[in-house]
PDB file of C-alpha atoms in Angstrom:
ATOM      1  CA  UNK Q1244     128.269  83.194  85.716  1.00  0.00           C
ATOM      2  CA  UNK Q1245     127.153  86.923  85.933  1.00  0.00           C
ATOM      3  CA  UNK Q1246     126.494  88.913  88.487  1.00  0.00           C
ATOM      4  CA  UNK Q1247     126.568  86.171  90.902  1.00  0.00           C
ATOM      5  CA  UNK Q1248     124.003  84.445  88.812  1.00  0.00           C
ATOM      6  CA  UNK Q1249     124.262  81.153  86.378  1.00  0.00           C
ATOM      7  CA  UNK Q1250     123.099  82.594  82.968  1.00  0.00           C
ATOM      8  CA  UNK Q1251     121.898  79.833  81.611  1.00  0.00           C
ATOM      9  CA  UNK Q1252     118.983  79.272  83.706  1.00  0.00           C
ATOM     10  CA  UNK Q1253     117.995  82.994  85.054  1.00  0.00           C
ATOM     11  CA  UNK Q1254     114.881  83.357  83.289  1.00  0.00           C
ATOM     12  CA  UNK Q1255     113.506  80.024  84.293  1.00  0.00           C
ATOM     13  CA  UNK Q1256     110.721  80.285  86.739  1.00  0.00           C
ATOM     14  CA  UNK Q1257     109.138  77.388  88.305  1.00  0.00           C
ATOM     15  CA  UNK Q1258     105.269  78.116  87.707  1.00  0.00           C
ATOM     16  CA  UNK Q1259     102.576  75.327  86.034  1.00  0.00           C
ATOM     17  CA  UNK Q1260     101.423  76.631  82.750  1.00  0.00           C
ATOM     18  CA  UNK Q1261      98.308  77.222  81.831  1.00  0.00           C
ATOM     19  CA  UNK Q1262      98.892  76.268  78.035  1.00  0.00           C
ATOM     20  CA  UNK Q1263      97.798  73.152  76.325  1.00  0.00           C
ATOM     21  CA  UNK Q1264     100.494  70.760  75.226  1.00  0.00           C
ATOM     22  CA  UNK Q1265     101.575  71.321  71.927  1.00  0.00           C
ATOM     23  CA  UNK Q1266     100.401  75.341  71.814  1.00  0.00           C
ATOM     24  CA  UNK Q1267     102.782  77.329  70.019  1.00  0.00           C
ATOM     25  CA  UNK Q1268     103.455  79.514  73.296  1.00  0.00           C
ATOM     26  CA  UNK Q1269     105.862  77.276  74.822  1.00  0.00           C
ATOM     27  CA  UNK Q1270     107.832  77.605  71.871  1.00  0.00           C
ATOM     28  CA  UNK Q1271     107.708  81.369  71.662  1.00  0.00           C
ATOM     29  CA  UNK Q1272     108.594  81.102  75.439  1.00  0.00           C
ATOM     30  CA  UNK Q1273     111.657  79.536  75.343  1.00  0.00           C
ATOM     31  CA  UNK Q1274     112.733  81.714  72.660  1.00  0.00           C
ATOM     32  CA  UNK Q1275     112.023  84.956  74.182  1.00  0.00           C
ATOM     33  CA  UNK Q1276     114.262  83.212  76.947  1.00  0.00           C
ATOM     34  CA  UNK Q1277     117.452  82.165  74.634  1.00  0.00           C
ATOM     35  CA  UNK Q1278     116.991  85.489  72.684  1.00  0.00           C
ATOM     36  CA  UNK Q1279     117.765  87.379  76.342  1.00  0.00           C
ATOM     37  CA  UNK Q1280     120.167  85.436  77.205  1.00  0.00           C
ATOM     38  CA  UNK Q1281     122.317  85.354  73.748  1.00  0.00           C
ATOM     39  CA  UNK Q1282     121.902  89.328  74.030  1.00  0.00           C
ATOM     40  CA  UNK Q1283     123.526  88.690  77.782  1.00  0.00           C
ATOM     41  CA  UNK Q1284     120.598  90.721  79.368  1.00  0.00           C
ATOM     42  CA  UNK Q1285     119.687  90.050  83.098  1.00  0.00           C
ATOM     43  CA  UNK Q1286     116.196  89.931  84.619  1.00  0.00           C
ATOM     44  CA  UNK Q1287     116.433  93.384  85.907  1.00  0.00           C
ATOM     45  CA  UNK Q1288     117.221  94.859  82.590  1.00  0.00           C
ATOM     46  CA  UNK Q1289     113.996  93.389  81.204  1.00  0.00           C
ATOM     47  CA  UNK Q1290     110.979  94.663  81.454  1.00  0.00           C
ATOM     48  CA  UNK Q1291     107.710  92.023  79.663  1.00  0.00           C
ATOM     49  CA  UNK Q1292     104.297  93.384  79.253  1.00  0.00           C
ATOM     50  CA  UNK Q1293     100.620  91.963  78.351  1.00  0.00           C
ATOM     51  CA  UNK Q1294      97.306  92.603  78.372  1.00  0.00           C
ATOM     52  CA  UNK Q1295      94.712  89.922  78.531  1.00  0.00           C
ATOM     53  CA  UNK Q1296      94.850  86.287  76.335  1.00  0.00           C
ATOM     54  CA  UNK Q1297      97.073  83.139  76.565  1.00  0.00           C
ATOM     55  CA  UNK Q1298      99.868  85.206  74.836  1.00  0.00           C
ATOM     56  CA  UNK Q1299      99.463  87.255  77.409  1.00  0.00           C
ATOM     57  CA  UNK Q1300     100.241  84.835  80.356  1.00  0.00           C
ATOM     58  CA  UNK Q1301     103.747  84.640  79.412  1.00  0.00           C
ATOM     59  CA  UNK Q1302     105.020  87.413  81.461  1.00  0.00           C
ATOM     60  CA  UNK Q1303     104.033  84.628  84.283  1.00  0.00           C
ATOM     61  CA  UNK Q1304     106.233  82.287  83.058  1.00  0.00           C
ATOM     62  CA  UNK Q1305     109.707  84.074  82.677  1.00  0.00           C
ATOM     63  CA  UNK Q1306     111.390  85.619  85.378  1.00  0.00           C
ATOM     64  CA  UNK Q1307     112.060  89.161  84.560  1.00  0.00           C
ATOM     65  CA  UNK Q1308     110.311  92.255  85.391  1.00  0.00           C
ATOM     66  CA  UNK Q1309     106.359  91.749  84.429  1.00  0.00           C
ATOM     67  CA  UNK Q1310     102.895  93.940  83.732  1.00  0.00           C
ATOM     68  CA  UNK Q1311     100.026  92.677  83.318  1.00  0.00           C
ATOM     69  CA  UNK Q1312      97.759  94.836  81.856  1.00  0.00           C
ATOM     70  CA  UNK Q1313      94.170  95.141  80.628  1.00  0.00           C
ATOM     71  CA  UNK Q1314      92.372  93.668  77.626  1.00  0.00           C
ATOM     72  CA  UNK Q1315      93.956  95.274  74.659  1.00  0.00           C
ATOM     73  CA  UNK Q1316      96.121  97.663  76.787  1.00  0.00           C
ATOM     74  CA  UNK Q1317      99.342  96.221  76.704  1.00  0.00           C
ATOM     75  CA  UNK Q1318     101.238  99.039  74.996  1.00  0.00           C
ATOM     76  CA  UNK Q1319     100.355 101.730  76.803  1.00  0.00           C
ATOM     77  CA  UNK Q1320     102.425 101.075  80.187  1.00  0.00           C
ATOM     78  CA  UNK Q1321     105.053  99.790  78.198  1.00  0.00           C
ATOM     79  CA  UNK Q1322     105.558 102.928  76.288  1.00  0.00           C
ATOM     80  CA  UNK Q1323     105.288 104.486  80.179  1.00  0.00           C
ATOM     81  CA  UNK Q1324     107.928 102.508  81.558  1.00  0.00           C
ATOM     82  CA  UNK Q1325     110.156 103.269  78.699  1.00  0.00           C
ATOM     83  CA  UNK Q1326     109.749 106.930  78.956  1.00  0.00           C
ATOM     84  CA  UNK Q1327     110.457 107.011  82.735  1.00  0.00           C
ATOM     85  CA  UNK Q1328     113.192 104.614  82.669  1.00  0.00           C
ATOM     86  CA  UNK Q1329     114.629 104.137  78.729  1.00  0.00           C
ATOM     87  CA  UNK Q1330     117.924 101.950  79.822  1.00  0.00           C
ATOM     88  CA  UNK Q1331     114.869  98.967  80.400  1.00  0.00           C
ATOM     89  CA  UNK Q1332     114.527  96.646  77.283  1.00  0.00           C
ATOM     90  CA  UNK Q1333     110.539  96.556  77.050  1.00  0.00           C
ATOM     91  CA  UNK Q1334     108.983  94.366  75.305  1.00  0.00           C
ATOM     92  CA  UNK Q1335     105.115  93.155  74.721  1.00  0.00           C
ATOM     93  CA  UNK Q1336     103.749  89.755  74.385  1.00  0.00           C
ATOM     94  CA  UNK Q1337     100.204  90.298  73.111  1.00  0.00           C
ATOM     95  CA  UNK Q1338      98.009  87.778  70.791  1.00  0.00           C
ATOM     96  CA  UNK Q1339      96.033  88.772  67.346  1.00  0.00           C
ATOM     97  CA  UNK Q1340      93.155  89.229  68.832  1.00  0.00           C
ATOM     98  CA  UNK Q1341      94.547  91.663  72.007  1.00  0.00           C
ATOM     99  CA  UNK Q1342      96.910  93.748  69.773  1.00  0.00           C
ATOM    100  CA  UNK Q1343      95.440  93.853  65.907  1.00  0.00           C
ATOM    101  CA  UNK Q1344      91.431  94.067  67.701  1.00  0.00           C
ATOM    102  CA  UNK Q1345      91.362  95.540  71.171  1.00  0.00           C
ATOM    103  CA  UNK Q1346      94.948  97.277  71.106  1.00  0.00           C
ATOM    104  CA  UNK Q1347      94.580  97.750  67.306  1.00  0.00           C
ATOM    105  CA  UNK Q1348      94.426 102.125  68.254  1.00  0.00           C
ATOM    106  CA  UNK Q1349      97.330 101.804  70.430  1.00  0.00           C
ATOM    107  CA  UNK Q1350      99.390  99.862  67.508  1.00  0.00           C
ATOM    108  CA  UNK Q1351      98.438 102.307  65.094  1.00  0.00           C
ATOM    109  CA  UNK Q1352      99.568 105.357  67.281  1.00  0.00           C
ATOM    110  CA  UNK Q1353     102.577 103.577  68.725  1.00  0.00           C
ATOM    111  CA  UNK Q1354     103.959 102.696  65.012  1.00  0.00           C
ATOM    112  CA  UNK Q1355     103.392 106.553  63.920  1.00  0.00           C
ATOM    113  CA  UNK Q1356     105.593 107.425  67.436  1.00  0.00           C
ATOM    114  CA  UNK Q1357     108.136 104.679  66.697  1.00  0.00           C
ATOM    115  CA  UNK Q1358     108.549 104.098  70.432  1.00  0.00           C
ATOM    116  CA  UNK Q1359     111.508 102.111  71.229  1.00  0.00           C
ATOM    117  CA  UNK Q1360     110.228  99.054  72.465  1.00  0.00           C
ATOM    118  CA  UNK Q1361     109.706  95.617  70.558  1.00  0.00           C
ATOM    119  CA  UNK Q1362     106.328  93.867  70.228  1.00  0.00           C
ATOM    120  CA  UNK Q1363     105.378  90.639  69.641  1.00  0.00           C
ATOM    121  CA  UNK Q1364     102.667  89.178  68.622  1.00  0.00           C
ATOM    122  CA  UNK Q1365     101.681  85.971  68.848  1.00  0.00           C
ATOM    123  CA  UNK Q1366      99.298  85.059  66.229  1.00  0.00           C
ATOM    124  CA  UNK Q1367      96.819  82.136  66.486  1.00  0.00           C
ATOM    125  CA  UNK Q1368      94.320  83.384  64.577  1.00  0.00           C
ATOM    126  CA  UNK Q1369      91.498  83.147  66.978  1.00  0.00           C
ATOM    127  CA  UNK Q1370      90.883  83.923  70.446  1.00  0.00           C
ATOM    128  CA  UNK Q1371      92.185  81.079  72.229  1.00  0.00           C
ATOM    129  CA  UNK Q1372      91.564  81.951  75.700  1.00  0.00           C
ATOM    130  CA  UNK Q1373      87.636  82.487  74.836  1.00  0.00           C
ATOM    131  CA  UNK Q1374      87.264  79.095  72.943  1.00  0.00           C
ATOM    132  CA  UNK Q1375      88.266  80.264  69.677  1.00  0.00           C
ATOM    133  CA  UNK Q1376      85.938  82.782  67.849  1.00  0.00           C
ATOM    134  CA  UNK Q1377      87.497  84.770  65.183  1.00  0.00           C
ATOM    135  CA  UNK Q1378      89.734  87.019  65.732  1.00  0.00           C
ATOM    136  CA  UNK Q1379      91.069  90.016  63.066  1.00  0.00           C
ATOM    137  CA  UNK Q1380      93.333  87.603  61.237  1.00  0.00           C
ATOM    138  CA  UNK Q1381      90.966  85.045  60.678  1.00  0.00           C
ATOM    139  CA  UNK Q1382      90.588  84.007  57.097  1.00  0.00           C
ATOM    140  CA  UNK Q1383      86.856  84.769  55.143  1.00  0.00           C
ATOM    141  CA  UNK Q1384      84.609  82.002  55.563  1.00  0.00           C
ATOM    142  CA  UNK Q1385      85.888  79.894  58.787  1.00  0.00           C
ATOM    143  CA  UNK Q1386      83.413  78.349  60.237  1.00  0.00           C
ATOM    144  CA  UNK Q1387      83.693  78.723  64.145  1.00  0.00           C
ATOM    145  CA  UNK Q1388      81.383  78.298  67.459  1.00  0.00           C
ATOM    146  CA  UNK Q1389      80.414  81.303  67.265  1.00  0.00           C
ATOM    147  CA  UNK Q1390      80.702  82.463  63.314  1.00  0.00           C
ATOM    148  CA  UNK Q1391      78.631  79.216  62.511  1.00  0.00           C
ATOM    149  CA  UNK Q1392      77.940  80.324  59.042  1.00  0.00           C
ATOM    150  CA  UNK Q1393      81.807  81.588  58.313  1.00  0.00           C
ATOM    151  CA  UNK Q1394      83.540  85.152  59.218  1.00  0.00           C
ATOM    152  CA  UNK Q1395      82.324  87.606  56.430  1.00  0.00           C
ATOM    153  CA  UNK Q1396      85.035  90.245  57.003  1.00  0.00           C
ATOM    154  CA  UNK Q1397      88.146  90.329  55.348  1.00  0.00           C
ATOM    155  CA  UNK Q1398      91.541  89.347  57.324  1.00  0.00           C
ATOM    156  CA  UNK Q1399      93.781  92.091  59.178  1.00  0.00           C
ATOM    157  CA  UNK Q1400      96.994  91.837  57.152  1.00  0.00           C
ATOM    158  CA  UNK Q1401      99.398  93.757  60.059  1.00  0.00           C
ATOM    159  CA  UNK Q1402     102.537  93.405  58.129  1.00  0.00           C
ATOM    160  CA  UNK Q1403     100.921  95.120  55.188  1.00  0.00           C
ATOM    161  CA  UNK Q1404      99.240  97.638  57.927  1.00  0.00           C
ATOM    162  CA  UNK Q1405     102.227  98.305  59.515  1.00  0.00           C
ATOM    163  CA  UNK Q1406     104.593  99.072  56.411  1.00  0.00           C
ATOM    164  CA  UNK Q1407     101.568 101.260  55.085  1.00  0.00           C
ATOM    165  CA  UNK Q1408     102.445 103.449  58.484  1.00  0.00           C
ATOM    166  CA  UNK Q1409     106.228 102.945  57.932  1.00  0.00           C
ATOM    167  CA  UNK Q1410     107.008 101.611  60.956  1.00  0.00           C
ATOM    168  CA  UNK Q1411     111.175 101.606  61.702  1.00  0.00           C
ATOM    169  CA  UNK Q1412     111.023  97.257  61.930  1.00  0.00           C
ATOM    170  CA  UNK Q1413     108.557  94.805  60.626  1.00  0.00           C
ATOM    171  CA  UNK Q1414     109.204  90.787  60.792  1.00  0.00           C
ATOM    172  CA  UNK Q1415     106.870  87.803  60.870  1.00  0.00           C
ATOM    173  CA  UNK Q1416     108.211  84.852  62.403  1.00  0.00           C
ATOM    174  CA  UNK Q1417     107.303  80.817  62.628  1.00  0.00           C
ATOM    175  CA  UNK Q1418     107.087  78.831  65.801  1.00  0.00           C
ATOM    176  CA  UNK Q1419     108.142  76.268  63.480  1.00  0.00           C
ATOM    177  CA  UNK Q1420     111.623  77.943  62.906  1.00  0.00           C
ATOM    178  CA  UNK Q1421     112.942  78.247  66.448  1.00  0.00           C
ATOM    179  CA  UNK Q1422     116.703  79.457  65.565  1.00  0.00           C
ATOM    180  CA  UNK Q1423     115.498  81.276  62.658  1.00  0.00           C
ATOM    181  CA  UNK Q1424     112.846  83.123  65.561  1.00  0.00           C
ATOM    182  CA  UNK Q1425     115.349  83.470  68.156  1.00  0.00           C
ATOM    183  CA  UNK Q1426     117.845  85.332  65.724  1.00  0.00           C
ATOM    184  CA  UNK Q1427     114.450  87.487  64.948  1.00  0.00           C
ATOM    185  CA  UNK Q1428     113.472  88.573  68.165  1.00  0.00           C
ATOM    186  CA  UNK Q1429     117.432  89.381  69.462  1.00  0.00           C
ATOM    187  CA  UNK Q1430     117.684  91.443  65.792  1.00  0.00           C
ATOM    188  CA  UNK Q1431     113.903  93.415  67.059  1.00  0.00           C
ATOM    189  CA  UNK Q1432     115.056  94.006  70.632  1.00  0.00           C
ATOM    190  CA  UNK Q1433     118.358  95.879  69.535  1.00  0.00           C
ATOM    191  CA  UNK Q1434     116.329  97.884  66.821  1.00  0.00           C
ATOM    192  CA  UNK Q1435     116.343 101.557  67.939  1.00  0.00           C
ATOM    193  CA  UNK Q1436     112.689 102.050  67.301  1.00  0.00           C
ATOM    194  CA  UNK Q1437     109.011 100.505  67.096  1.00  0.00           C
ATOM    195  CA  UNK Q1438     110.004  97.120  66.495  1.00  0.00           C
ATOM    196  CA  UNK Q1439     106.965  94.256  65.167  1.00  0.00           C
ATOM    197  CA  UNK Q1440     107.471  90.543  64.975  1.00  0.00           C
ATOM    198  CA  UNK Q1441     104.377  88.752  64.564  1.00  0.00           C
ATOM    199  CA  UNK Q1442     104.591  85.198  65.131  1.00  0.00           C
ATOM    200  CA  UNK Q1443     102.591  82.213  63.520  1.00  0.00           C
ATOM    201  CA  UNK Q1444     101.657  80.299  66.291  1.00  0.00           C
ATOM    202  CA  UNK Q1445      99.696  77.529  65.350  1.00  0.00           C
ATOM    203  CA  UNK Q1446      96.673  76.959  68.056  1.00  0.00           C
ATOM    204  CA  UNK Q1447      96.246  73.093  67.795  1.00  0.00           C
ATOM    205  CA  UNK Q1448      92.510  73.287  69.565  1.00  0.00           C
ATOM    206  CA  UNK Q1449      90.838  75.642  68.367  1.00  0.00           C
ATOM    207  CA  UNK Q1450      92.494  76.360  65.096  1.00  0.00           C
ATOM    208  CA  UNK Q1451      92.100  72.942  62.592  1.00  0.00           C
ATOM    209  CA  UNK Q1452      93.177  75.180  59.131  1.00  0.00           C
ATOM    210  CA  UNK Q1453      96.597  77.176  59.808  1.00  0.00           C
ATOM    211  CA  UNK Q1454      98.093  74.257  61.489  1.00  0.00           C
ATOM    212  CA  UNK Q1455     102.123  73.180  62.144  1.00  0.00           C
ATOM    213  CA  UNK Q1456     101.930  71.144  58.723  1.00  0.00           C
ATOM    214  CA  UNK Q1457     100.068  73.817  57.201  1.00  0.00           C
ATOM    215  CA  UNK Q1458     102.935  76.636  57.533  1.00  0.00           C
ATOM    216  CA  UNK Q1459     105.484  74.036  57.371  1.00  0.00           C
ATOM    217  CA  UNK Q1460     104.223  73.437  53.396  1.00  0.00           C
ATOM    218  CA  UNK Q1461     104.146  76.982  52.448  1.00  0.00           C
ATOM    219  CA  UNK Q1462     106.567  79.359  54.953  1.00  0.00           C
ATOM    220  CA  UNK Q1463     110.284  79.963  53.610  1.00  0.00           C
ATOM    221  CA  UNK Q1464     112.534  82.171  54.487  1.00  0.00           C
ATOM    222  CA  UNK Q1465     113.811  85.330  52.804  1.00  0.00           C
ATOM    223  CA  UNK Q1466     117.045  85.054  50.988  1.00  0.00           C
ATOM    224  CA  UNK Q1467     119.949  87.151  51.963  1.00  0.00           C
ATOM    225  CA  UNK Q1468     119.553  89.102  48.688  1.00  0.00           C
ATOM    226  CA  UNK Q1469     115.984  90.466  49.730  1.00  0.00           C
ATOM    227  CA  UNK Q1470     116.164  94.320  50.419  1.00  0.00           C
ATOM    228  CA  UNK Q1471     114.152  95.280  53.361  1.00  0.00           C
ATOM    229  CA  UNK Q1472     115.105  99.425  53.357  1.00  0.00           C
ATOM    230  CA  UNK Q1473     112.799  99.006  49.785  1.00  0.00           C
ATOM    231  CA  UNK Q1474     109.343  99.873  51.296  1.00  0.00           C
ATOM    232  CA  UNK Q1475     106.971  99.433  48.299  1.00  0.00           C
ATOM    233  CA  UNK Q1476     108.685  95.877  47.379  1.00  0.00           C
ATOM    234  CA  UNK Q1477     108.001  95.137  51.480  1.00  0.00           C
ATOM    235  CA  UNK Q1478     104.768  95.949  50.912  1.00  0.00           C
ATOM    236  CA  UNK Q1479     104.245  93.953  47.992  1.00  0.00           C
ATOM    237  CA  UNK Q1480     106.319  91.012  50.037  1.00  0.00           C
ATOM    238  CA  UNK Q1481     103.687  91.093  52.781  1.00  0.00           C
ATOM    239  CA  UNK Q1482     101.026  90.546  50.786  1.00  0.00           C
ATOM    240  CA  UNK Q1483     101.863  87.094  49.847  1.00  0.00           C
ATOM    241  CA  UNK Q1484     100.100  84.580  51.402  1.00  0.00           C
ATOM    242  CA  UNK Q1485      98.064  81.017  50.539  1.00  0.00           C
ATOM    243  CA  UNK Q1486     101.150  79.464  48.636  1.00  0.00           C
ATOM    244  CA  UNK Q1487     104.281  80.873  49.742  1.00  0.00           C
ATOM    245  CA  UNK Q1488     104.504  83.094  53.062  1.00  0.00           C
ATOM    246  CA  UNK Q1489     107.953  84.894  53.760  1.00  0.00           C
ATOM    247  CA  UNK Q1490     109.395  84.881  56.962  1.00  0.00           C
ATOM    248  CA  UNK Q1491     112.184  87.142  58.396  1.00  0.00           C
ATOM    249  CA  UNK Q1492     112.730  91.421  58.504  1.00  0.00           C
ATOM    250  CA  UNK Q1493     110.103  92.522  55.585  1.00  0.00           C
ATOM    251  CA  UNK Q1494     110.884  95.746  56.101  1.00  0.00           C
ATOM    252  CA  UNK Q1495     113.595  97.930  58.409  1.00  0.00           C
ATOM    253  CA  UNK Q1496     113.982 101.853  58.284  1.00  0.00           C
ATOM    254  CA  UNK Q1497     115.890 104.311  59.947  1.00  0.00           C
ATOM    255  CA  UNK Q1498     113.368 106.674  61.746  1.00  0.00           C
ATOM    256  CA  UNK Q1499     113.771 109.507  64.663  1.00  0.00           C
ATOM    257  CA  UNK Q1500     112.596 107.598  68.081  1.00  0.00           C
ATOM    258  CA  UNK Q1501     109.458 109.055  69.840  1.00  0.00           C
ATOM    259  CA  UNK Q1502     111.603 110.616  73.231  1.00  0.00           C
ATOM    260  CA  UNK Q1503     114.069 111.628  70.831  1.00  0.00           C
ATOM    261  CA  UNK Q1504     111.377 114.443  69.934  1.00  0.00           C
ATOM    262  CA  UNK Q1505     110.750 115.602  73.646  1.00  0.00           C
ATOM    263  CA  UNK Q1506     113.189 117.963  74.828  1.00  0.00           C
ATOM    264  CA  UNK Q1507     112.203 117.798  78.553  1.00  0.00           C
ATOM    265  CA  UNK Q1508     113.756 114.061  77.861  1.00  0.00           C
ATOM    266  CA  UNK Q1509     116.069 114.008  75.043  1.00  0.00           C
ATOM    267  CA  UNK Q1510     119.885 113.815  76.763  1.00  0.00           C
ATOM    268  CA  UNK Q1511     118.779 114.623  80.453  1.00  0.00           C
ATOM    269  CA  UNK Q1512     118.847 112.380  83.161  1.00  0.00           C
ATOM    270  CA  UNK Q1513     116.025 109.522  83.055  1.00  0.00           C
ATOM    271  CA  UNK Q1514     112.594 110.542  84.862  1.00  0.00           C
ATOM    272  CA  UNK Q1515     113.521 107.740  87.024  1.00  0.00           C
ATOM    273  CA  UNK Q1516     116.703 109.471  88.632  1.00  0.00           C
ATOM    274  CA  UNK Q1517     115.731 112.602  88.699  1.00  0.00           C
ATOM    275  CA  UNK Q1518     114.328 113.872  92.475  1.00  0.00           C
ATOM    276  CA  UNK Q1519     110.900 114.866  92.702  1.00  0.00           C
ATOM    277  CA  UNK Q1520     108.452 115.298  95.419  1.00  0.00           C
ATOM    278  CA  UNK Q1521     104.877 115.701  95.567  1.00  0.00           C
ATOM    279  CA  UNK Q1522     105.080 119.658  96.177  1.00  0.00           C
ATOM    280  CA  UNK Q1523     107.123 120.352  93.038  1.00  0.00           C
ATOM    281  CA  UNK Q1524     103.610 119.552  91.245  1.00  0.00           C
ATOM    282  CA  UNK Q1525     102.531 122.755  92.236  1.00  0.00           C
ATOM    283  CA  UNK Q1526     104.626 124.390  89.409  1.00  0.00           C
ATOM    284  CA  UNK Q1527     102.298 123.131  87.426  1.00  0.00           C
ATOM    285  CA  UNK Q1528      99.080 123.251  88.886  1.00  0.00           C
ATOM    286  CA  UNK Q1529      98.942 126.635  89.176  1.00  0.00           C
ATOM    287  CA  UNK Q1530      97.221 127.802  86.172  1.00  0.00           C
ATOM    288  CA  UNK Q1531      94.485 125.424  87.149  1.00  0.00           C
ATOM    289  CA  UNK Q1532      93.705 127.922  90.164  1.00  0.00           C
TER     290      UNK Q1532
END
């Protein structure tokens, strides 16, 4: 018990889900769920946002604090809510198609910030919510209801992209490695910084190629000997692909945090405490005049 509450079922919420059986959110679900509790978070310390895609349901389906956002907009109220309140653990649930196409500004920006909030993305793919077109991971040539004669653009690699901007934590993850994920997502949540685990999530309608067998034969896991602080041998690590994919922390650096930068922020109470009231605008205002 904590706080008057049984830990072990808190972020349960009883709500029918809109996923197929099988789909790789339910496993990504109940890991978000173990990861908060083995951290010994409550609810009210937790604070999940999304945008628009079955990834982006989840926020529905755990009970903590929830935002659901706009198409591709996910990060930007989550970097909000962290500036005006930074003791809340924020963290995205967005899809491949919502973060790396839609959002794919705000993950650029957000990575050169290093915000500290933890994103994860579960990638499918396609978009599965819209009957599975192609979306910016999907491999060259895949035939789909909509690309009927194959995608002709090259895959988003956002491993590779995100090292390139040196972001402070990049991981890729396996719904097919549960523990192995939950250890993941509790190691990206304490990370003081910009934080990226993007999840193969095997969509078992609308994606027939990268399926569970499919990872299962090539993902492994990276050794304890594997240095993450060395960027250009992450980089090269990301890259790898087709026969062999790595899963685990690619890369990790030590980098200044975003409100560490803004002195009207930096060691002062949080925006959240401090009293304000609609007149004390005016300060402000009054060059406008």
């Amino acid at each position: 018990m904590s706080n008057g509450y049984e830990m072990s079922n808190v972020y349960d919420i009883n709500e029918e889900k809109a996923w197929c059986p099988g789909c790789g959110n339910h496993v990504i679900q109940e890991c978000i769920k173990q990861a908060l509790l083995e951290l010994n978070l409550m609810p009210y310390q937790v604070l999940i946002c999304s945008g628009i895609g079955q990834a982006a349901k989840l926020p529905h389906y755990v009970s903590a604090n929830g935002f659901n956002g706009l198409h591709g907009r996910a990060l930007p109220p989550a970097v909000a809510a962290k500036m005006v309140n930074p003791n809340l653990n924020v963290i995205v649930h967005t899809g491949d198609g919502d973060c790396y196409g839609e959002g794919g500004n705000h993950l650029l920006h957000n990575i050169r910030r290093n915000v500290d909030i933890t994103l994860f993305v579960h990638n499918n793919g396609v978009y599965g919510l819209t009957k599975g077109q192609a979306s910016p991971t999907t491999e060259i040539g895949r035939k789909t209801g909509v690309q009927t004669e194959g995608v002709i653009l090259s895959p988003l690699n956002p491993i590779s992209l995100a090292i390139s901007q040196n972001i402070s934590f990049a991981a890729r993850g396996f719904t097919g490695e549960r523990e192995h994920l939950v250890d993941l997502m509790k190691e990206a949540i304490k990370h003081k910084g910009f934080a990226l685990v993007d999840i193969l999530q095997p969509c078992v309608v609308f994606n027939k190629v990268n399926t569970f067998k499919w990872y299962k034969e090539r993902v492994y896991k990276l050794n304890e000997e594997y240095d993450y602080k060395d960027r250009i041998n992450a980089f090269s690590k990301s890259l790898e692909w087709d026969e062999g994919i790595p899963i685990g922390v690619i890369y990790k650096t030590q980098r200044t945090p975003f409100m560490d930068g803004l002195e009207h922020l930096k060691g002062k109470p949080p925006l959240i405490e401090r009293d304000y009231g609609p007149l004390d605008a005016q300060e402000y205002m009054k060059d406008f005049f």
